[in-house]
Coordinates of C-alpha atoms and ligand atoms in Angstrom, one line a residue:
M1 CA -28.1 -9.3 3.4
L2 CA -28.4 -11.9 6.0
V3 CA -25.4 -14.0 6.4
K4 CA -26.3 -17.7 6.9
M5 CA -24.4 -19.3 9.8
E6 CA -23.0 -21.9 7.3
D7 CA -21.5 -19.1 5.2
R8 CA -19.8 -17.5 8.2
L9 CA -16.0 -18.0 8.4
D10 CA -14.6 -20.4 11.1
P11 CA -11.9 -18.4 12.5
D12 CA -10.5 -21.4 14.6
A13 CA -10.4 -23.7 11.4
V14 CA -8.5 -21.0 9.4
I15 CA -6.1 -20.6 12.3
E16 CA -5.6 -24.4 12.5
E17 CA -5.0 -24.6 8.8
F18 CA -2.4 -21.7 9.1
E19 CA -0.8 -23.4 12.1
A20 CA -0.2 -26.8 10.1
L21 CA 1.1 -24.8 6.9
S22 CA 3.4 -22.8 9.0
R23 CA 4.6 -25.8 11.1
D24 CA 5.8 -27.6 8.0
A25 CA 6.8 -24.6 6.0
G26 CA 10.0 -26.3 4.7
R27 CA 8.0 -29.1 3.2
V28 CA 5.1 -27.0 2.1
Q29 CA 7.6 -24.7 0.1
K30 CA 9.1 -27.7 -1.7
E31 CA 5.5 -29.0 -2.6
T32 CA 4.5 -25.7 -3.8
L33 CA 7.4 -25.2 -6.0
K34 CA 6.7 -28.8 -7.3
K35 CA 3.1 -27.8 -8.0
I36 CA 4.1 -24.6 -9.8
L37 CA 6.6 -26.3 -12.1
E38 CA 4.3 -29.2 -12.9
E39 CA 1.4 -27.0 -13.9
N40 CA 3.6 -24.7 -16.0
G41 CA 6.7 -26.9 -17.2
E42 CA 5.5 -26.9 -20.5
T43 CA 5.6 -23.2 -20.9
E44 CA 7.8 -21.4 -23.3
Y45 CA 9.6 -19.7 -20.4
L46 CA 10.3 -22.7 -18.4
L47 CA 11.1 -24.9 -21.4
K48 CA 13.8 -22.1 -22.6
W49 CA 15.8 -22.8 -19.1
G50 CA 15.9 -26.6 -19.8
L51 CA 14.4 -27.8 -16.5
D52 CA 13.5 -31.0 -18.4
G53 CA 10.7 -31.7 -16.0
K54 CA 12.7 -31.3 -12.8
T55 CA 10.8 -29.7 -10.0
D56 CA 13.2 -29.6 -7.0
P57 CA 14.6 -26.4 -5.5
D58 CA 18.2 -27.0 -6.6
S59 CA 17.5 -27.7 -10.2
F60 CA 15.1 -24.7 -10.2
K61 CA 17.8 -22.4 -8.9
S62 CA 20.5 -23.6 -11.1
C63 CA 18.6 -23.5 -14.3
V64 CA 16.3 -20.5 -14.0
P65 CA 17.7 -17.0 -13.6
L66 CA 16.8 -14.4 -11.2
V67 CA 14.8 -11.7 -13.1
T68 CA 13.3 -8.2 -12.7
H69 CA 10.1 -6.8 -14.2
E70 CA 12.0 -5.7 -17.2
D71 CA 13.1 -9.1 -18.0
F72 CA 9.6 -10.5 -18.0
E73 CA 8.2 -7.5 -19.8
P74 CA 8.4 -8.7 -23.5
Y75 CA 6.5 -12.0 -22.4
I76 CA 3.8 -10.2 -20.4
Q77 CA 3.5 -7.8 -23.6
R78 CA 2.8 -10.9 -25.9
I79 CA 0.4 -12.2 -23.5
A80 CA -1.4 -8.8 -23.4
H81 CA -1.3 -8.5 -27.1
G82 CA -3.4 -11.6 -27.2
E83 CA -0.8 -14.6 -27.9
N84 CA -2.5 -17.5 -26.5
S85 CA 0.4 -20.2 -26.5
P86 CA 1.3 -21.1 -23.2
I87 CA 4.0 -18.4 -22.7
L88 CA 4.4 -18.2 -18.9
T89 CA 1.6 -20.3 -17.6
G90 CA -0.1 -23.6 -18.7
K91 CA -3.5 -22.2 -18.3
P92 CA -4.2 -18.9 -20.4
I93 CA -4.1 -15.6 -18.6
T94 CA -7.3 -13.7 -19.1
T95 CA -6.6 -10.7 -16.8
I96 CA -3.8 -8.3 -16.5
S97 CA -3.0 -6.2 -13.2
L98 CA -1.6 -2.7 -13.4
S99 CA 0.7 -2.2 -10.4
S100 CA 0.7 1.2 -9.0
G101 CA 4.1 1.9 -10.6
T102 CA 4.6 5.0 -8.4
S103 CA 8.3 4.1 -8.1
Q104 CA 8.8 3.8 -11.8
G105 CA 6.5 6.6 -13.0
K106 CA 4.3 4.3 -15.2
P107 CA 2.2 1.3 -14.1
K108 CA 3.5 -2.1 -14.9
F109 CA 1.7 -4.9 -16.4
V110 CA 1.6 -8.2 -14.4
P111 CA -0.4 -11.2 -14.9
F112 CA -3.6 -12.0 -12.8
N113 CA -5.4 -15.2 -12.4
D114 CA -7.7 -17.3 -10.1
E115 CA -4.8 -18.7 -8.1
L116 CA -3.9 -14.9 -7.2
L117 CA -7.5 -14.4 -6.4
E118 CA -7.6 -17.7 -4.2
N119 CA -4.3 -16.4 -2.3
T120 CA -5.9 -13.1 -1.6
M121 CA -8.8 -14.7 0.1
Q122 CA -6.6 -16.9 2.0
I123 CA -4.6 -14.0 3.3
Y124 CA -7.6 -12.0 4.1
K125 CA -9.2 -14.9 6.0
T126 CA -6.0 -15.6 7.7
S127 CA -5.3 -12.2 9.2
F128 CA -8.9 -11.7 9.9
S129 CA -9.1 -15.0 12.0
F130 CA -6.1 -13.8 14.1
R131 CA -7.6 -10.1 14.4
N132 CA -10.9 -11.6 15.3
R133 CA -9.6 -13.5 18.2
E134 CA -8.4 -10.3 19.8
Y135 CA -10.9 -7.8 18.6
P136 CA -14.2 -9.7 17.7
I137 CA -16.8 -8.1 15.8
G138 CA -20.4 -8.9 15.3
N139 CA -22.6 -8.5 12.3
G140 CA -22.1 -5.2 10.8
K141 CA -20.5 -3.2 8.1
A142 CA -17.2 -1.8 7.2
L143 CA -16.5 1.6 6.2
Q144 CA -13.9 0.9 3.5
F145 CA -12.4 3.4 1.4
I146 CA -11.8 1.3 -1.7
Y147 CA -11.9 2.4 -5.3
G148 CA -11.8 0.4 -8.4
S149 CA -9.8 1.9 -11.2
R150 CA -10.7 2.3 -14.9
Q151 CA -10.6 -1.1 -16.4
F152 CA -9.9 -1.4 -20.0
K153 CA -9.0 -4.1 -22.7
T154 CA -5.4 -4.8 -23.7
K155 CA -4.7 -4.9 -27.4
G156 CA -5.3 -8.7 -27.3
G157 CA -8.7 -8.2 -25.6
L158 CA -7.5 -9.1 -22.0
A159 CA -9.2 -7.4 -19.0
A160 CA -6.8 -4.9 -17.4
G161 CA -7.1 -3.0 -14.2
T162 CA -5.2 -2.6 -10.9
A163 CA -5.0 -5.7 -8.8
T164 CA -7.3 -4.4 -6.2
T165 CA -10.1 -3.5 -8.9
N166 CA -9.5 -7.2 -10.4
V167 CA -10.1 -8.3 -6.6
Y168 CA -13.0 -6.0 -5.8
S169 CA -15.0 -6.8 -8.9
D170 CA -14.8 -10.7 -8.2
E171 CA -18.0 -12.3 -6.6
K172 CA -15.5 -14.0 -4.0
F173 CA -14.4 -10.9 -2.6
K174 CA -18.0 -10.0 -1.7
T175 CA -18.6 -13.6 -0.3
T176 CA -15.7 -13.4 1.7
M177 CA -16.3 -10.0 3.0
R178 CA -19.9 -11.2 3.9
A179 CA -18.2 -14.3 5.5
M180 CA -16.1 -11.9 7.7
Q181 CA -19.1 -9.7 8.4
T182 CA -17.4 -6.6 7.1
S183 CA -19.4 -5.9 3.9
C184 CA -18.5 -2.5 2.7
S185 CA -21.1 0.3 3.8
S186 CA -21.1 1.8 0.2
P187 CA -22.9 0.2 -3.0
D188 CA -20.9 -1.1 -5.7
E189 CA -21.5 2.1 -7.8
V190 CA -19.5 4.0 -5.2
I191 CA -16.6 1.7 -5.2
F192 CA -16.4 1.4 -9.0
S193 CA -17.2 4.9 -10.0
T194 CA -14.3 6.5 -12.0
N195 CA -14.6 9.8 -10.3
C196 CA -12.7 9.3 -7.2
E197 CA -13.4 12.5 -5.6
E198 CA -17.2 11.9 -5.8
S199 CA -16.5 8.5 -4.8
L200 CA -15.0 9.3 -1.6
Y201 CA -17.7 11.9 -0.9
C202 CA -20.2 9.1 -1.2
H203 CA -18.2 6.5 0.9
L204 CA -18.2 9.3 3.8
L205 CA -21.9 9.6 3.3
C206 CA -22.7 6.0 3.4
G207 CA -20.6 5.5 6.6
L208 CA -22.4 8.2 8.3
I209 CA -25.8 6.9 7.1
F210 CA -24.9 3.3 8.6
R211 CA -22.8 5.0 11.4
D212 CA -24.3 2.6 14.1
Q213 CA -23.5 -0.6 12.0
V214 CA -19.7 0.4 11.2
Q215 CA -17.5 -1.7 13.0
V216 CA -14.1 -1.3 10.9
V217 CA -12.9 1.8 9.2
S218 CA -10.3 0.6 6.5
S219 CA -8.6 1.2 3.3
T220 CA -6.0 -0.7 1.4
F221 CA -3.3 1.9 2.6
A222 CA -3.5 4.3 5.7
H223 CA -3.0 7.0 3.3
G224 CA -6.6 6.4 2.1
I225 CA -8.0 6.9 5.4
V226 CA -6.1 10.0 6.2
H227 CA -7.1 11.4 2.9
A228 CA -10.7 10.6 3.5
F229 CA -10.9 12.4 6.8
R230 CA -8.9 15.4 5.7
T231 CA -11.4 15.5 2.9
F232 CA -14.1 15.2 5.6
E233 CA -12.9 18.3 7.3
G234 CA -13.7 20.4 4.3
K235 CA -16.9 18.6 3.5
W236 CA -18.6 17.7 6.7
E237 CA -21.3 20.7 6.5
D238 CA -22.3 19.5 3.1
L239 CA -22.6 15.8 4.3
V240 CA -24.9 16.9 7.1
S241 CA -26.9 19.1 4.9
D242 CA -27.2 16.0 2.6
I243 CA -28.4 13.8 5.6
R244 CA -30.8 16.4 6.7
R245 CA -32.5 16.9 3.3
G246 CA -32.2 13.3 2.2
E247 CA -30.7 14.5 -1.0
L248 CA -27.2 14.4 -2.6
C249 CA -25.6 17.7 -3.0
S250 CA -25.4 19.1 -6.4
Q251 CA -21.7 18.9 -6.6
I252 CA -22.0 15.0 -7.2
K253 CA -22.7 14.8 -10.8
T254 CA -22.2 11.1 -11.8
P255 CA -25.6 9.7 -12.6
S256 CA -24.8 6.3 -11.5
L257 CA -23.8 7.7 -8.0
R258 CA -26.8 9.8 -7.7
T259 CA -29.1 6.9 -8.4
A260 CA -27.2 4.6 -6.1
M261 CA -27.0 7.3 -3.3
S262 CA -30.8 8.0 -3.8
K263 CA -31.6 4.5 -2.5
V264 CA -29.9 4.9 0.8
L265 CA -30.4 8.6 1.7
N266 CA -33.8 9.5 3.3
P267 CA -34.1 12.9 5.2
D268 CA -33.1 12.3 8.7
P269 CA -32.7 15.6 10.6
G270 CA -32.2 13.9 14.0
L271 CA -29.1 12.0 12.6
A272 CA -27.9 15.5 10.8
N273 CA -28.2 17.4 14.2
M274 CA -26.4 14.6 16.1
I275 CA -23.4 14.5 13.6
Y276 CA -23.4 18.3 13.3
N277 CA -23.0 18.7 17.2
K278 CA -20.4 16.0 17.4
C279 CA -18.3 17.8 14.7
L280 CA -18.6 20.8 16.4
G281 CA -17.5 19.3 19.8
L282 CA -14.3 18.2 18.3
S283 CA -11.0 20.0 19.0
N284 CA -9.2 20.0 15.8
W285 CA -10.8 16.9 14.7
Y286 CA -9.2 14.7 17.4
G287 CA -10.9 11.2 17.5
V288 CA -13.5 12.2 14.7
I289 CA -13.5 8.4 13.7
Q290 CA -14.5 7.3 17.2
E291 CA -17.1 10.0 17.6
L292 CA -18.8 9.5 14.5
F293 CA -18.5 5.7 14.1
P294 CA -19.2 4.8 18.0
N295 CA -19.2 0.9 17.3
T296 CA -16.0 0.8 15.6
K297 CA -13.6 -1.8 16.9
Y298 CA -10.6 -0.8 15.0
I299 CA -8.9 0.9 12.1
Y300 CA -7.4 -1.3 9.5
G301 CA -5.2 -1.0 6.4
I302 CA -1.6 -1.2 5.4
M303 CA 0.2 1.2 7.9
T304 CA 3.8 0.1 7.4
G305 CA 6.7 1.1 4.9
S306 CA 5.8 4.1 3.0
M307 CA 2.6 4.4 5.0
E308 CA 4.3 5.2 8.3
P309 CA 4.6 9.0 7.8
Y310 CA 0.6 9.0 7.8
L311 CA 0.4 7.2 11.1
K312 CA 0.6 10.2 13.4
K313 CA -2.3 11.9 11.7
L314 CA -4.1 8.5 11.7
R315 CA -3.9 8.3 15.4
H316 CA -5.0 11.9 15.8
Y317 CA -8.3 11.0 13.7
A318 CA -8.6 7.6 15.4
G319 CA -8.6 8.8 19.0
N320 CA -8.4 5.7 21.2
L321 CA -9.2 3.1 18.5
P322 CA -6.6 0.6 17.8
L323 CA -4.6 0.8 14.4
L324 CA -4.2 -2.7 13.1
S325 CA -1.9 -2.9 10.1
A326 CA -3.0 -5.2 7.2
D327 CA -1.1 -7.7 5.3
Y328 CA 1.9 -7.7 2.9
G329 CA 1.5 -8.3 -0.8
A330 CA 1.9 -6.7 -4.2
S331 CA 0.0 -6.8 -7.5
E332 CA 2.5 -9.5 -8.5
G333 CA 1.2 -11.8 -5.4
W334 CA 0.7 -12.0 -1.8
I335 CA 3.5 -12.7 0.7
G336 CA 2.4 -12.7 4.4
A337 CA -0.3 -12.1 6.8
N338 CA -0.4 -10.2 9.8
V339 CA -0.9 -12.8 12.5
N340 CA -0.1 -10.5 15.4
P341 CA -2.7 -7.9 15.1
K342 CA -1.8 -6.4 18.5
L343 CA 1.6 -5.2 17.7
P344 CA 1.7 -1.4 16.9
P345 CA 1.9 -0.8 13.2
E346 CA 5.6 0.4 13.7
F347 CA 6.3 -3.1 14.7
A348 CA 4.0 -5.1 12.4
T349 CA 5.2 -8.3 10.8
F350 CA 3.9 -10.6 8.3
A351 CA 4.1 -14.3 8.4
V352 CA 4.7 -15.9 5.1
L353 CA 2.1 -18.2 3.7
P354 CA 4.2 -20.9 2.6
N355 CA 1.6 -22.5 0.0
I356 CA 1.0 -19.3 -2.0
G357 CA 4.3 -19.2 -3.7
Y358 CA 7.9 -20.3 -3.5
F359 CA 10.0 -17.5 -1.9
E360 CA 13.7 -16.8 -2.0
F361 CA 15.6 -14.3 0.1
I362 CA 18.9 -12.4 -1.1
P363 CA 20.9 -11.6 2.0
L364 CA 22.0 -7.9 2.0
K365 CA 25.3 -7.4 3.4
E366 CA 25.3 -5.1 6.3
D367 CA 26.2 -1.5 5.4
S368 CA 26.6 -2.3 1.7
N369 CA 24.8 -3.3 -1.2
V370 CA 26.7 -6.3 -2.2
E371 CA 24.4 -9.2 -3.0
R372 CA 25.0 -12.9 -2.2
Q373 CA 23.2 -16.2 -3.3
P374 CA 19.5 -16.3 -2.4
I375 CA 18.3 -18.7 0.4
G376 CA 15.2 -20.5 1.1
L377 CA 12.2 -19.5 3.3
T378 CA 13.1 -21.5 6.5
E379 CA 17.1 -20.6 6.0
V380 CA 16.7 -16.9 6.8
K381 CA 18.1 -15.7 9.9
I382 CA 16.6 -13.5 12.6
G383 CA 17.7 -9.9 12.6
K384 CA 18.9 -10.2 9.0
E385 CA 17.6 -8.1 5.9
Y386 CA 16.8 -9.6 2.4
E387 CA 15.5 -8.7 -0.8
I388 CA 12.6 -10.9 -1.7
V389 CA 12.3 -13.1 -4.7
V390 CA 8.9 -14.5 -5.7
T391 CA 8.0 -17.6 -7.8
N392 CA 4.3 -17.9 -8.1
F393 CA 1.2 -19.5 -9.7
A394 CA 0.7 -16.6 -11.8
G395 CA 3.7 -17.0 -14.1
L396 CA 6.5 -15.2 -12.3
Y397 CA 9.6 -17.3 -11.8
R398 CA 12.5 -16.1 -9.6
Y399 CA 11.1 -12.4 -9.9
R400 CA 12.7 -9.9 -7.8
L401 CA 9.9 -8.0 -6.3
G402 CA 12.4 -5.1 -5.3
D403 CA 11.2 -4.9 -1.4
V404 CA 13.7 -5.3 1.4
V405 CA 12.5 -7.1 4.4
K406 CA 13.9 -8.0 7.9
V407 CA 13.3 -11.2 9.5
K408 CA 12.0 -10.6 13.1
G409 CA 11.2 -13.9 14.3
F410 CA 9.3 -17.2 13.3
H411 CA 5.7 -18.3 13.6
N412 CA 6.4 -22.1 13.9
S413 CA 9.0 -22.5 11.0
T414 CA 7.7 -19.7 8.7
P415 CA 9.5 -16.3 9.0
E416 CA 7.8 -13.3 10.4
L417 CA 9.0 -10.4 8.0
Q418 CA 9.1 -6.7 8.9
F419 CA 8.9 -4.4 5.7
I420 CA 11.9 -2.3 5.3
C421 CA 11.6 -0.5 2.2
R422 CA 11.0 -0.6 -1.4
G423 CA 14.3 -1.0 -3.2
N424 CA 17.3 -0.5 -0.9
L425 CA 18.7 2.7 -1.8
L426 CA 16.5 5.9 -2.5
L427 CA 19.0 8.7 -2.2
T428 CA 22.3 8.4 -3.4
I429 CA 25.0 10.6 -5.1
N430 CA 28.2 9.0 -4.5
I431 CA 29.3 7.2 -1.3
D432 CA 26.1 8.3 0.5
K433 CA 23.3 5.8 1.0
N434 CA 20.0 6.6 2.3
T435 CA 17.0 4.5 2.1
E436 CA 13.3 5.3 2.4
K437 CA 13.3 4.8 6.1
D438 CA 16.4 7.4 6.4
L439 CA 14.3 10.0 4.6
Q440 CA 11.4 9.3 6.7
L441 CA 13.2 9.6 9.9
A442 CA 14.8 13.0 8.6
V443 CA 11.5 14.3 7.6
E444 CA 10.0 13.4 11.2
A445 CA 12.7 15.2 13.0
A446 CA 12.4 18.3 10.8
A447 CA 8.7 18.3 11.0
R448 CA 8.8 18.3 14.9
L449 CA 10.1 21.9 14.6
L450 CA 7.3 22.9 12.5
E451 CA 4.9 21.7 15.3
E452 CA 6.0 24.9 17.0
E453 CA 3.8 26.9 14.6
K454 CA 1.1 24.3 14.5
V455 CA 1.9 23.3 11.0
E456 CA 2.1 19.9 9.5
V457 CA 3.8 18.2 6.7
V458 CA 1.0 16.9 4.6
D459 CA 3.1 14.9 2.4
F460 CA 6.8 14.7 1.2
T461 CA 9.0 13.4 -1.6
S462 CA 12.5 13.9 -2.7
G463 CA 15.2 13.8 -5.5
I464 CA 18.6 14.5 -6.6
D465 CA 19.3 17.6 -8.4
S466 CA 22.3 17.0 -10.5
S467 CA 22.2 20.2 -12.4
T468 CA 24.2 21.8 -9.7
E469 CA 27.9 21.0 -9.1
P470 CA 28.0 19.1 -6.9
A471 CA 24.8 17.5 -7.1
H472 CA 22.5 17.9 -3.8
Y473 CA 19.3 16.3 -2.2
V474 CA 16.1 18.0 -2.7
I475 CA 13.2 17.5 -0.3
Y476 CA 9.7 18.5 -1.3
W477 CA 7.3 19.5 1.3
E478 CA 3.6 20.3 0.9
I479 CA 2.6 22.0 4.5
S480 CA -0.7 22.5 6.1
G481 CA -0.4 26.2 6.8
E482 CA 2.0 29.1 6.9
A483 CA 5.3 28.8 8.4
S484 CA 8.0 31.6 8.7
D485 CA 11.1 31.7 6.5
E486 CA 13.1 31.4 9.7
L487 CA 11.5 28.3 10.8
L488 CA 11.7 26.7 7.3
K489 CA 15.4 27.5 7.2
E490 CA 15.8 25.6 10.4
C491 CA 13.8 22.7 9.1
C492 CA 16.1 22.6 6.1
N493 CA 19.2 22.5 8.1
C494 CA 17.6 19.9 10.5
L495 CA 16.9 17.7 7.4
D496 CA 20.4 18.0 6.2
K497 CA 21.8 16.9 9.7
S498 CA 19.3 14.3 10.1
F499 CA 20.8 12.0 7.2
V500 CA 23.2 10.4 9.5
D501 CA 24.7 7.9 7.1
A502 CA 28.5 8.5 7.3
G503 CA 29.0 8.7 3.7
Y504 CA 26.5 11.6 3.4
A505 CA 27.7 13.5 6.3
S506 CA 31.5 13.2 5.2
S507 CA 30.6 14.2 1.5
R508 CA 28.6 17.2 2.9
K509 CA 31.6 18.1 5.1
L510 CA 34.0 17.7 2.0
S511 CA 31.5 19.3 -0.3
T512 CA 31.3 16.4 -2.7
I513 CA 27.5 16.7 -2.1
G514 CA 25.9 20.2 -2.4
A515 CA 23.7 21.8 0.4
L516 CA 20.4 20.1 0.9
E517 CA 17.4 22.2 -0.5
L518 CA 14.1 22.3 0.9
R519 CA 11.1 23.1 -1.7
I520 CA 8.0 24.1 -0.3
L521 CA 4.9 23.3 -2.7
K522 CA 1.7 24.8 -3.3
K523 CA -1.3 23.2 -1.4
G524 CA -2.8 20.3 -3.4
T525 CA 0.5 19.4 -5.4
F526 CA 0.3 15.8 -4.0
H527 CA -3.3 15.6 -5.0
K528 CA -2.4 16.5 -8.6
I529 CA 0.2 13.7 -8.4
L530 CA -2.3 11.5 -7.2
D531 CA -4.6 12.5 -10.2
H532 CA -1.9 12.0 -12.4
F533 CA -1.4 8.3 -11.5
V534 CA -5.1 7.9 -11.5
E535 CA -5.2 9.1 -15.1
L536 CA -2.6 6.4 -15.8
G537 CA -5.1 3.9 -14.7
A538 CA -3.7 3.5 -11.0
A539 CA -6.2 3.1 -8.5
V540 CA -6.6 5.6 -5.3
S541 CA -6.7 2.4 -3.2
Q542 CA -3.3 1.3 -4.2
F543 CA -1.8 4.7 -4.5
K544 CA 1.5 5.4 -2.7
T545 CA 3.4 8.7 -2.8
P546 CA 6.7 8.1 -4.7
R547 CA 9.2 8.8 -2.0
C548 CA 11.8 9.8 -4.5
V549 CA 11.2 11.2 -7.8
G550 CA 13.8 10.3 -10.5
T551 CA 14.7 12.3 -13.7
K552 CA 12.8 9.5 -15.7
N553 CA 9.7 10.5 -14.0
H554 CA 9.1 13.4 -16.1
T555 CA 5.5 14.3 -15.5
V556 CA 5.7 14.1 -11.9
L557 CA 8.9 16.1 -11.9
Q558 CA 7.1 18.8 -13.8
I559 CA 4.1 18.9 -11.4
L560 CA 6.6 19.3 -8.5
R561 CA 8.7 21.9 -10.2
N562 CA 5.7 23.8 -11.6
N563 CA 4.3 24.1 -7.9
V564 CA 7.3 25.1 -5.9
V565 CA 6.6 28.2 -3.9
K566 CA 9.6 28.9 -1.8
N567 CA 13.0 27.1 -1.4
Y568 CA 15.7 27.1 1.0
F569 CA 19.3 25.8 1.1
S570 CA 20.9 24.3 4.2
S571 CA 23.7 26.0 5.9
A572 CA 24.1 23.1 8.4
F573 CA 27.5 22.1 7.2
Ligands
LIG601 P1 1.6 -2.6 -6.0 O1 2.7 -2.4 -7.0 O2 0.8 -1.5 -6.1 O3 0.8 -3.8 -6.0 O4 2.4 -2.2 -4.7 C1 3.1 -3.3 -4.1 C2 4.1 -2.8 -3.1 O5 3.5 -2.0 -2.1 C3 4.9 -3.8 -2.3 O6 6.0 -4.3 -3.3 C4 5.5 -3.0 -1.2 O7 6.6 -2.3 -1.6 C5 4.2 -2.1 -0.9 N1 3.5 -3.0 0.2 C6 2.7 -3.8 0.1 N2 2.2 -4.2 1.1 C7 2.9 -3.6 2.2 C8 3.0 -3.5 3.6 N3 2.2 -4.5 4.3 N4 3.7 -2.8 4.2 C9 4.7 -1.8 3.4 N5 4.6 -2.0 2.2 C10 3.9 -2.7 1.5

């Protein structure tokens, strides 16, 4: 569809608006809190805490407690069951989002409403405007590996789906994408098919058909792009043959996909030959994205936090194309936009949009997990780490999101946050403290040894095995090929040594923590874990491999245990 000039986004105006908001972040925060409390002051939840119409930050903090999802769950359940009195919000909640829940083992319900949708568009437009200043794009398409999840009705008849599904299915999303000249190259049937594998195949096919128009290759999370091109490695010949014949291969069974694809597929032997030759000319798929989609300006998606381990592979597929890390938010609500798109993903930061919620920050005491009093958005200090607390227009009040962020600087008076990790501690048995980042660094160090035999770590997770005395860390690896026992034993020792936390090292020396165990998984195990989450209602778009699997996460633990092919114990201490 042609975009009329007046429907186009005006990046300068968006940037100007953001500059004004961020210059006055303190005042905007107060006003935002006032607005939230005025709109929702008569709800059961806020009445319970006796705010009595007060809307200032001090009264809010002294009356309303800090809470976690667990505290909100009974309220959200009642909403989902169809109670329509004002429980958390003045305006009724009509939609529920399922957060990916990869850390808890089951998706969490959170409220979704028009304000969250508006915030999403504001975040998209803001970061796009900054991106476009550095990497302008023309009229074209985006090869977006995005997937709607199953949508269903709650007991009370509310629509429920993942936050991304709720966003993608709204007309506003499409209008915004058109305004940003990055409409998805695939038709809706591909985005919303419930068969993710078939959907991915069709996304790839649409991308190839519209290869000259593709300007951006993206996915919500970087994992989605890596997953797509790993799949491409195995399916490229089928894709080429479909283009040659102008017909979808018979493995794609879903009727809606077959109908939708028949509208865009025409026999094109010239294109098929070109793609075939390009693929043959690649060395180990290096630069495949750049080669196949020659007008791509950049690759886009969340690349921070638990996505960092995929960057190496993504860079390999990207060739010389820049990787631009996307914004920071959660199903519960958005937090910040990446307004420095030129920073490499490892250094990406997110400038908080002060009008989309009221934000508080719990300082983390260095080297310990002791908490202190939360402080306001403009009071945070550069270099310090905080746990983030959200109050927003969708009925969350002083909600601990569970993420740890570090303040890297300020954009005018709003902080620029670096994402550190989900929750603070991932692996801990006694006095040892290791975060998701520590695990990632240990895995990176050990994976470098594997490179000697040209083998890669496809994905990884971890856990604590308390069935031994003393308990020990378990690292699970799925690897891309065969590696010798000797080398894997060396990797296992390297992992053990790479947890440099003093508590861990001393506990290992004193044998109050047992030898680290490396368990090698069958090929495709992480795919099974992804399928499991998708069955629970999660969307591939939102999938994040759980980096630590606790004992409560029975099914994932069972999948891991059933797929171990070899294991090694460290002799590093
Ligand atoms: P979900 O519950 O599926 O909505 O996932 C939300 C969580 O994903 C956040 O709380 C973060 O832990 C993580 N996340 C979202 N955006 C980013 C980002 N830009 N960088 C790192 N992690 C992120």
